[in-house]
CSV table of C-alpha atoms in Angstrom, one decimal:
chain,number,residue,atom,x,y,z
A,1,UNK,CA,99.1,-24.4,-69.4
A,2,UNK,CA,97.1,-21.3,-69.0
A,3,UNK,CA,98.2,-19.3,-66.0
A,4,UNK,CA,97.9,-18.2,-63.4
A,5,UNK,CA,98.4,-21.8,-62.4
A,6,UNK,CA,97.3,-21.9,-58.7
A,7,UNK,CA,94.1,-19.8,-59.1
A,8,UNK,CA,93.3,-22.0,-62.2
A,9,UNK,CA,93.8,-25.0,-59.9
A,10,UNK,CA,96.3,-26.5,-62.2
A,11,UNK,CA,98.8,-27.1,-59.3
A,12,UNK,CA,97.7,-28.8,-56.1
A,13,UNK,CA,97.6,-26.5,-53.0
A,14,UNK,CA,100.1,-28.7,-51.3
A,15,UNK,CA,102.9,-27.4,-53.5
A,16,UNK,CA,102.2,-23.8,-52.5
A,17,UNK,CA,104.8,-23.5,-49.8
A,18,UNK,CA,107.5,-25.3,-51.8
A,19,UNK,CA,106.8,-22.9,-54.7
A,20,UNK,CA,106.9,-19.9,-52.3
A,21,UNK,CA,110.3,-21.1,-51.0
A,22,UNK,CA,111.8,-21.5,-54.5
A,23,UNK,CA,110.5,-18.2,-55.9
A,24,UNK,CA,111.7,-16.5,-52.7
A,25,UNK,CA,115.2,-17.9,-53.3
A,26,UNK,CA,115.2,-16.4,-56.8
A,27,UNK,CA,114.1,-13.1,-55.3
A,28,UNK,CA,116.7,-13.1,-52.6
A,29,UNK,CA,119.5,-14.2,-55.0
A,30,UNK,CA,118.7,-11.5,-57.5
A,31,UNK,CA,118.6,-8.8,-54.9
A,32,UNK,CA,121.8,-9.8,-53.1
A,33,UNK,CA,123.8,-10.4,-56.2
A,34,UNK,CA,122.8,-6.9,-57.5
A,35,UNK,CA,124.1,-5.4,-54.2
A,36,UNK,CA,120.9,-4.8,-52.3
A,37,UNK,CA,122.4,-6.2,-49.1
A,38,UNK,CA,124.4,-3.0,-48.7
A,39,UNK,CA,122.6,0.1,-47.4
A,40,UNK,CA,125.2,2.5,-48.6
A,41,UNK,CA,125.0,1.1,-52.1
A,42,UNK,CA,121.2,1.4,-52.0
A,43,UNK,CA,121.4,5.0,-50.8
A,44,UNK,CA,123.6,5.8,-53.8
A,45,UNK,CA,120.4,6.3,-55.9
A,46,UNK,CA,119.4,9.2,-53.7
A,47,UNK,CA,122.8,11.0,-53.8
A,48,UNK,CA,123.7,10.1,-57.4
A,49,UNK,CA,126.8,8.1,-56.8
A,50,UNK,CA,125.3,4.7,-57.6
A,51,UNK,CA,122.0,4.2,-59.4
A,52,UNK,CA,121.8,0.4,-58.9
A,53,UNK,CA,118.4,0.6,-57.2
A,54,UNK,CA,116.9,2.6,-60.1
A,55,UNK,CA,118.3,0.3,-62.7
A,56,UNK,CA,117.4,-3.0,-61.0
A,57,UNK,CA,113.9,-1.8,-59.9
A,58,UNK,CA,112.8,-0.4,-63.2
A,59,UNK,CA,114.3,-3.2,-65.3
A,60,UNK,CA,112.5,-5.7,-63.2
A,61,UNK,CA,109.2,-3.9,-63.3
A,62,UNK,CA,109.2,-3.5,-67.1
A,63,UNK,CA,110.5,-7.1,-67.6
A,64,UNK,CA,107.7,-8.6,-65.5
A,65,UNK,CA,105.1,-6.2,-67.0
A,66,UNK,CA,106.1,-7.1,-70.6
A,67,UNK,CA,106.0,-10.8,-69.8
A,68,UNK,CA,102.5,-10.5,-68.4
A,69,UNK,CA,101.2,-8.5,-71.4
A,70,UNK,CA,102.8,-10.9,-73.8
A,71,UNK,CA,101.5,-14.0,-72.1
A,72,UNK,CA,98.0,-12.4,-71.9
A,73,UNK,CA,98.2,-11.5,-75.6
A,74,UNK,CA,99.2,-15.0,-76.6
A,75,UNK,CA,96.4,-16.5,-74.4
A,76,UNK,CA,98.9,-18.3,-72.1
A,77,UNK,CA,97.8,-16.4,-69.0
A,78,UNK,CA,94.6,-14.7,-68.0
A,79,UNK,CA,95.9,-11.3,-66.8
A,80,UNK,CA,92.4,-10.4,-65.5
A,81,UNK,CA,92.8,-13.1,-62.8
A,82,UNK,CA,95.9,-11.5,-61.3
A,83,UNK,CA,95.6,-9.8,-57.9
A,84,UNK,CA,95.6,-6.0,-58.0
A,85,UNK,CA,96.2,-4.2,-54.7
A,86,UNK,CA,93.1,-2.0,-54.0
A,87,UNK,CA,93.8,1.7,-54.2
A,88,UNK,CA,92.9,3.5,-51.0
A,89,UNK,CA,93.9,7.0,-52.2
A,90,UNK,CA,95.1,8.8,-49.1
A,91,UNK,CA,96.3,5.8,-47.2
A,92,UNK,CA,98.5,4.7,-50.0
A,93,UNK,CA,100.1,8.1,-50.3
A,94,UNK,CA,100.5,8.6,-46.5
A,95,UNK,CA,102.0,5.1,-46.3
A,96,UNK,CA,104.4,5.7,-49.2
A,97,UNK,CA,105.6,9.0,-47.6
A,98,UNK,CA,106.2,7.4,-44.3
A,99,UNK,CA,108.1,4.5,-46.0
A,100,UNK,CA,110.3,7.0,-47.9
A,101,UNK,CA,111.2,8.7,-44.6
A,102,UNK,CA,112.1,5.2,-43.2
A,103,UNK,CA,114.1,4.5,-46.3
A,104,UNK,CA,116.2,7.7,-45.8
A,105,UNK,CA,116.9,6.9,-42.1
A,106,UNK,CA,117.3,3.2,-42.3
A,107,UNK,CA,118.9,2.7,-45.8
A,108,UNK,CA,116.9,-0.5,-46.5
A,109,UNK,CA,113.4,-1.5,-47.4
A,110,UNK,CA,112.0,-4.8,-45.9
A,111,UNK,CA,113.1,-7.1,-48.7
A,112,UNK,CA,116.6,-5.7,-49.0
A,113,UNK,CA,117.0,-5.7,-45.2
A,114,UNK,CA,116.3,-9.5,-45.2
A,115,UNK,CA,119.1,-9.9,-47.8
A,116,UNK,CA,121.4,-7.9,-45.4
A,117,UNK,CA,120.4,-10.1,-42.5
A,118,UNK,CA,121.2,-13.2,-44.6
A,119,UNK,CA,124.8,-12.2,-45.1
A,120,UNK,CA,125.4,-10.9,-41.6
A,121,UNK,CA,124.7,-7.1,-41.8
A,122,UNK,CA,124.0,-6.0,-38.2
A,123,UNK,CA,122.4,-2.8,-39.3
A,124,UNK,CA,120.0,-4.9,-41.4
A,125,UNK,CA,119.1,-7.0,-38.4
A,126,UNK,CA,118.3,-3.8,-36.4
A,127,UNK,CA,116.2,-2.5,-39.3
A,128,UNK,CA,114.2,-5.8,-39.4
A,129,UNK,CA,113.6,-5.6,-35.7
A,130,UNK,CA,112.4,-2.1,-36.3
A,131,UNK,CA,109.9,-3.4,-38.9
A,132,UNK,CA,108.5,-5.8,-36.4
A,133,UNK,CA,108.1,-3.0,-33.8
A,134,UNK,CA,106.6,-0.6,-36.4
A,135,UNK,CA,104.0,-3.1,-37.5
A,136,UNK,CA,103.1,-3.8,-33.9
A,137,UNK,CA,102.8,-0.1,-33.2
A,138,UNK,CA,100.5,0.4,-36.2
A,139,UNK,CA,98.3,-2.5,-35.1
A,140,UNK,CA,98.1,-1.3,-31.5
A,141,UNK,CA,97.2,2.2,-32.6
A,142,UNK,CA,94.9,0.9,-35.3
A,143,UNK,CA,91.7,2.5,-33.8
A,144,UNK,CA,93.3,5.9,-34.4
A,145,UNK,CA,94.2,5.1,-38.0
A,146,UNK,CA,91.2,3.0,-39.1
A,147,UNK,CA,89.2,5.8,-40.7
A,148,UNK,CA,92.1,6.9,-42.9
A,149,UNK,CA,93.1,3.3,-43.6
A,150,UNK,CA,89.7,2.3,-44.8
A,151,UNK,CA,88.6,5.5,-46.7
A,152,UNK,CA,88.5,6.3,-50.4
A,153,UNK,CA,88.7,2.8,-51.7
A,154,UNK,CA,88.9,2.8,-55.5
A,155,UNK,CA,89.3,-1.0,-55.6
A,156,UNK,CA,91.9,-2.8,-57.8
A,157,UNK,CA,92.0,0.0,-60.4
A,158,UNK,CA,94.8,0.1,-63.0
A,159,UNK,CA,96.9,3.2,-63.6
A,160,UNK,CA,96.0,3.4,-67.3
A,161,UNK,CA,92.3,3.2,-66.5
A,162,UNK,CA,92.7,6.1,-64.1
A,163,UNK,CA,94.4,8.1,-66.8
A,164,UNK,CA,92.0,7.0,-69.5
A,165,UNK,CA,94.7,5.4,-71.6
A,166,UNK,CA,95.1,2.1,-73.5
A,167,UNK,CA,97.1,-0.5,-71.5
A,168,UNK,CA,99.7,-1.1,-74.2
A,169,UNK,CA,100.3,2.6,-74.9
A,170,UNK,CA,100.9,3.2,-71.2
A,171,UNK,CA,103.2,0.2,-71.0
A,172,UNK,CA,105.2,1.5,-74.0
A,173,UNK,CA,105.5,4.9,-72.5
A,174,UNK,CA,106.7,3.4,-69.2
A,175,UNK,CA,109.4,1.5,-71.0
A,176,UNK,CA,110.5,4.7,-72.9
A,177,UNK,CA,110.5,6.6,-69.5
A,178,UNK,CA,112.6,3.8,-67.9
A,179,UNK,CA,115.2,3.8,-70.7
A,180,UNK,CA,115.3,7.6,-70.5
A,181,UNK,CA,116.0,7.4,-66.7
A,182,UNK,CA,118.8,4.8,-67.4
A,183,UNK,CA,120.5,7.3,-69.7
A,184,UNK,CA,119.9,10.1,-67.2
A,185,UNK,CA,121.4,8.0,-64.4
A,186,UNK,CA,124.6,7.2,-66.3
A,187,UNK,CA,124.9,10.9,-67.1
A,188,UNK,CA,124.5,12.0,-63.4
A,189,UNK,CA,126.9,9.2,-62.1
A,190,UNK,CA,129.6,10.7,-64.3
A,191,UNK,CA,129.2,14.2,-62.8
A,192,UNK,CA,128.9,13.2,-59.1
A,193,UNK,CA,132.0,12.6,-57.0
A,194,UNK,CA,132.4,8.9,-56.2
A,195,UNK,CA,131.7,7.8,-52.6
A,196,UNK,CA,133.7,5.0,-51.2
A,197,UNK,CA,131.7,2.4,-49.4
B,1,UNK,CA,139.1,-12.9,-62.0
B,2,UNK,CA,137.8,-15.8,-59.8
B,3,UNK,CA,139.8,-14.3,-56.9
B,4,UNK,CA,138.3,-10.9,-57.5
B,5,UNK,CA,134.7,-12.3,-57.7
B,6,UNK,CA,135.0,-13.9,-54.3
B,7,UNK,CA,136.3,-10.9,-52.3
B,8,UNK,CA,132.9,-9.5,-51.7
B,9,UNK,CA,133.2,-6.6,-54.1
B,10,UNK,CA,131.7,-8.2,-57.2
B,11,UNK,CA,128.1,-7.4,-58.1
B,12,UNK,CA,126.3,-8.7,-61.2
B,13,UNK,CA,125.4,-6.1,-63.9
B,14,UNK,CA,122.3,-4.2,-62.6
B,15,UNK,CA,120.4,-4.7,-65.8
B,16,UNK,CA,121.0,-8.4,-65.6
B,17,UNK,CA,120.0,-8.3,-62.0
B,18,UNK,CA,116.8,-6.5,-63.0
B,19,UNK,CA,115.9,-9.0,-65.7
B,20,UNK,CA,116.5,-11.9,-63.2
B,21,UNK,CA,114.3,-10.2,-60.7
B,22,UNK,CA,111.7,-9.4,-63.3
B,23,UNK,CA,111.6,-13.0,-64.4
B,24,UNK,CA,111.2,-14.2,-60.8
B,25,UNK,CA,108.3,-11.7,-60.4
B,26,UNK,CA,106.8,-12.7,-63.7
B,27,UNK,CA,107.0,-16.4,-62.7
B,28,UNK,CA,105.4,-15.6,-59.4
B,29,UNK,CA,102.4,-14.0,-61.1
B,30,UNK,CA,102.2,-16.8,-63.7
B,31,UNK,CA,102.2,-19.5,-61.0
B,32,UNK,CA,100.4,-17.9,-58.0
B,33,UNK,CA,98.4,-15.0,-59.6
B,34,UNK,CA,99.9,-12.6,-57.0
B,35,UNK,CA,103.2,-10.8,-56.7
B,36,UNK,CA,106.2,-10.9,-54.4
B,37,UNK,CA,106.2,-9.4,-51.0
B,38,UNK,CA,108.3,-8.8,-47.9
B,39,UNK,CA,106.6,-6.8,-45.2
B,40,UNK,CA,103.6,-9.2,-45.2
B,41,UNK,CA,105.8,-11.9,-43.7
B,42,UNK,CA,106.7,-9.6,-40.8
B,43,UNK,CA,103.1,-8.8,-40.3
B,44,UNK,CA,102.3,-12.5,-40.1
B,45,UNK,CA,105.1,-12.9,-37.5
B,46,UNK,CA,103.7,-10.0,-35.5
B,47,UNK,CA,100.2,-11.4,-35.6
B,48,UNK,CA,101.4,-14.9,-34.6
B,49,UNK,CA,103.5,-13.5,-31.8
B,50,UNK,CA,100.8,-11.3,-30.3
B,51,UNK,CA,98.3,-14.1,-30.7
B,52,UNK,CA,100.6,-16.5,-28.8
B,53,UNK,CA,101.4,-14.0,-26.0
B,54,UNK,CA,97.9,-12.4,-25.6
B,55,UNK,CA,95.3,-14.4,-27.6
B,56,UNK,CA,92.4,-12.4,-26.2
B,57,UNK,CA,94.0,-9.1,-27.0
B,58,UNK,CA,94.7,-10.3,-30.6
B,59,UNK,CA,91.1,-11.4,-31.2
B,60,UNK,CA,89.7,-8.1,-29.8
B,61,UNK,CA,92.0,-5.9,-31.8
B,62,UNK,CA,90.5,-4.4,-34.9
B,63,UNK,CA,93.7,-5.0,-36.9
B,64,UNK,CA,95.1,-8.4,-35.7
B,65,UNK,CA,91.7,-10.0,-35.8
B,66,UNK,CA,91.5,-9.4,-39.6
B,67,UNK,CA,94.3,-11.8,-40.1
B,68,UNK,CA,93.3,-14.5,-37.6
B,69,UNK,CA,91.1,-17.4,-38.5
B,70,UNK,CA,90.5,-20.5,-36.4
B,71,UNK,CA,91.8,-23.2,-38.7
B,72,UNK,CA,94.8,-21.6,-40.2
B,73,UNK,CA,97.8,-20.1,-38.4
B,74,UNK,CA,98.9,-16.8,-39.9
B,75,UNK,CA,102.5,-18.2,-39.9
B,76,UNK,CA,101.5,-20.7,-42.6
B,77,UNK,CA,101.1,-17.6,-44.9
B,78,UNK,CA,102.6,-17.9,-48.4
B,79,UNK,CA,104.8,-14.9,-47.8
B,80,UNK,CA,106.5,-16.4,-44.8
B,81,UNK,CA,107.8,-19.2,-46.9
B,82,UNK,CA,108.7,-16.8,-49.6
B,83,UNK,CA,110.8,-14.7,-47.2
B,84,UNK,CA,112.5,-17.8,-45.8
B,85,UNK,CA,113.4,-18.4,-49.5
B,86,UNK,CA,114.7,-14.8,-49.7
B,87,UNK,CA,117.0,-15.4,-46.8
B,88,UNK,CA,118.3,-18.6,-48.3
B,89,UNK,CA,118.8,-17.1,-51.8
B,90,UNK,CA,120.6,-14.1,-50.4
B,91,UNK,CA,122.8,-16.4,-48.3
B,92,UNK,CA,123.6,-18.4,-51.4
B,93,UNK,CA,124.6,-15.3,-53.3
B,94,UNK,CA,126.6,-13.9,-50.4
B,95,UNK,CA,128.4,-17.2,-50.2
B,96,UNK,CA,129.1,-17.3,-53.9
B,97,UNK,CA,130.6,-13.8,-54.0
B,98,UNK,CA,132.3,-13.9,-50.6
B,99,UNK,CA,130.2,-11.4,-48.7
B,100,UNK,CA,129.3,-13.4,-45.5
B,101,UNK,CA,130.5,-11.3,-42.6
B,102,UNK,CA,129.1,-9.8,-39.4
B,103,UNK,CA,129.4,-6.1,-39.9
B,104,UNK,CA,127.6,-2.8,-39.2
B,105,UNK,CA,127.9,-0.8,-42.4
B,106,UNK,CA,127.9,2.9,-41.9
B,107,UNK,CA,129.3,6.2,-43.2
B,108,UNK,CA,132.8,7.1,-41.7
B,109,UNK,CA,131.1,10.3,-40.4
B,110,UNK,CA,128.8,8.5,-38.0
B,111,UNK,CA,129.4,5.8,-35.3
B,112,UNK,CA,128.0,2.3,-35.5
B,113,UNK,CA,125.8,3.1,-32.6
B,114,UNK,CA,124.2,6.0,-34.4
B,115,UNK,CA,123.8,3.8,-37.5
B,116,UNK,CA,122.0,1.2,-35.5
B,117,UNK,CA,119.6,3.6,-33.8
B,118,UNK,CA,118.6,5.1,-37.1
B,119,UNK,CA,118.3,1.6,-38.6
B,120,UNK,CA,115.7,0.7,-36.0
B,121,UNK,CA,113.9,4.1,-36.5
B,122,UNK,CA,113.9,3.5,-40.3
B,123,UNK,CA,112.6,0.0,-39.9
B,124,UNK,CA,109.8,1.2,-37.6
B,125,UNK,CA,108.7,3.9,-40.0
B,126,UNK,CA,108.8,1.3,-42.9
B,127,UNK,CA,106.7,-1.0,-40.7
B,128,UNK,CA,104.0,1.6,-40.1
B,129,UNK,CA,104.1,2.9,-43.7
B,130,UNK,CA,103.7,-0.5,-45.2
B,131,UNK,CA,100.5,-1.1,-43.3
B,132,UNK,CA,99.0,2.2,-44.5
B,133,UNK,CA,100.0,1.4,-48.1
B,134,UNK,CA,99.0,-2.3,-47.8
B,135,UNK,CA,102.5,-3.4,-48.9
B,136,UNK,CA,106.1,-2.2,-49.1
B,137,UNK,CA,108.6,-1.6,-51.9
B,138,UNK,CA,108.2,-5.3,-53.0
B,139,UNK,CA,104.5,-6.0,-52.5
B,140,UNK,CA,103.0,-2.7,-53.3
B,141,UNK,CA,105.5,-0.8,-55.5
B,142,UNK,CA,107.4,-3.5,-57.5
B,143,UNK,CA,104.6,-6.1,-57.8
B,144,UNK,CA,102.1,-3.3,-58.4
B,145,UNK,CA,104.1,-1.9,-61.3
B,146,UNK,CA,104.2,-5.2,-63.0
B,147,UNK,CA,100.4,-5.3,-63.2
B,148,UNK,CA,100.2,-1.5,-63.7
B,149,UNK,CA,98.1,-1.1,-60.6
B,150,UNK,CA,97.3,2.5,-59.7
B,151,UNK,CA,97.9,1.8,-56.0
B,152,UNK,CA,101.4,0.3,-56.7
B,153,UNK,CA,102.6,3.1,-59.0
B,154,UNK,CA,101.3,5.9,-56.7
B,155,UNK,CA,102.9,4.2,-53.7
B,156,UNK,CA,106.2,3.8,-55.6
B,157,UNK,CA,106.2,7.5,-56.4
B,158,UNK,CA,105.4,8.5,-52.8
B,159,UNK,CA,108.2,6.2,-51.5
B,160,UNK,CA,110.9,7.4,-53.8
B,161,UNK,CA,109.8,11.0,-53.8
B,162,UNK,CA,109.8,11.3,-50.0
B,163,UNK,CA,113.0,9.2,-49.8
B,164,UNK,CA,114.8,11.7,-52.0
B,165,UNK,CA,113.6,14.6,-49.9
B,166,UNK,CA,114.5,13.0,-46.5
B,167,UNK,CA,117.8,11.5,-47.8
B,168,UNK,CA,119.0,15.0,-48.5
B,169,UNK,CA,117.8,16.3,-45.1
B,170,UNK,CA,119.6,13.5,-43.4
B,171,UNK,CA,122.6,13.5,-45.8
B,172,UNK,CA,125.1,13.3,-42.9
B,173,UNK,CA,123.9,9.8,-42.1
B,174,UNK,CA,125.2,8.6,-45.5
B,175,UNK,CA,127.8,10.7,-47.2
């Protein structure tokens, strides 16, 4: 069947929530089993004592990307139907920097904090409560942010279009860069003093 | 070996974990045409809560009102079910590897209380940032990378770049 299945109306809408639950389970299992329910393991990437985040994140990204390119090439999926987040230049960067700050203080991101909550991490529960408060804060202060939030919309632009490159060349270079980082990470891990957690 | 696997210290190989996660993400795109997410489910919860407590306020607000419609409750959002799945999947993995335990994890150099205060602060910042970026590490960065979206890759670099900087400034919280 040619994907994406739901936008192509090959799966009835009623299955939507069941599918969401099942895919979410796979997502949660993969994160927890890799160690993302522990903030100190996650933070290892930033101090060089455990690069699990870098390894899992980039392996996942290039796996999914390769799958999509392959299925698109074979005609099993129409990649042009996939949703692309619109790029609001400044808002995306400001948001990313604020999230990075939150990452350094909280030790989780939203998805990993839910994994922590599921296995009983109290710090993850506090982080999740903080998420709720933060989103509410943003919403209440929205009039203040709305100009920045809505400005410079480049639409669902792809990174290779922005750089004027061919998709497959960019994808190939991304894979090479990821493998390079994996080697670099192993090298740094050997040099850095182990941290017990 | 079996004993060792169940004492909470066993994690799967990170590359295997990455391939698993990548296949789940790929399957999500193949089936739904969209990626995975996390912060969006919290947003739906916030919108539903505010709408239940103060419906007029929610409809008047420039932000909440974007996610309210008359016939469909924001809680019936796809991402809410997905995150319920995340909780179940992580619980399953935690059970399998013996990690279920109520615990505040923190560096020996700081108290639990300090850890929890910073956890709330970090969560709040992540909450605010994920609205600006229209997604978090899952919905914007990871899912965005899979489809090579400019927004996703730029957001990913901003998150990790700033996290590196701030992690070193707040090093004492961790090591």
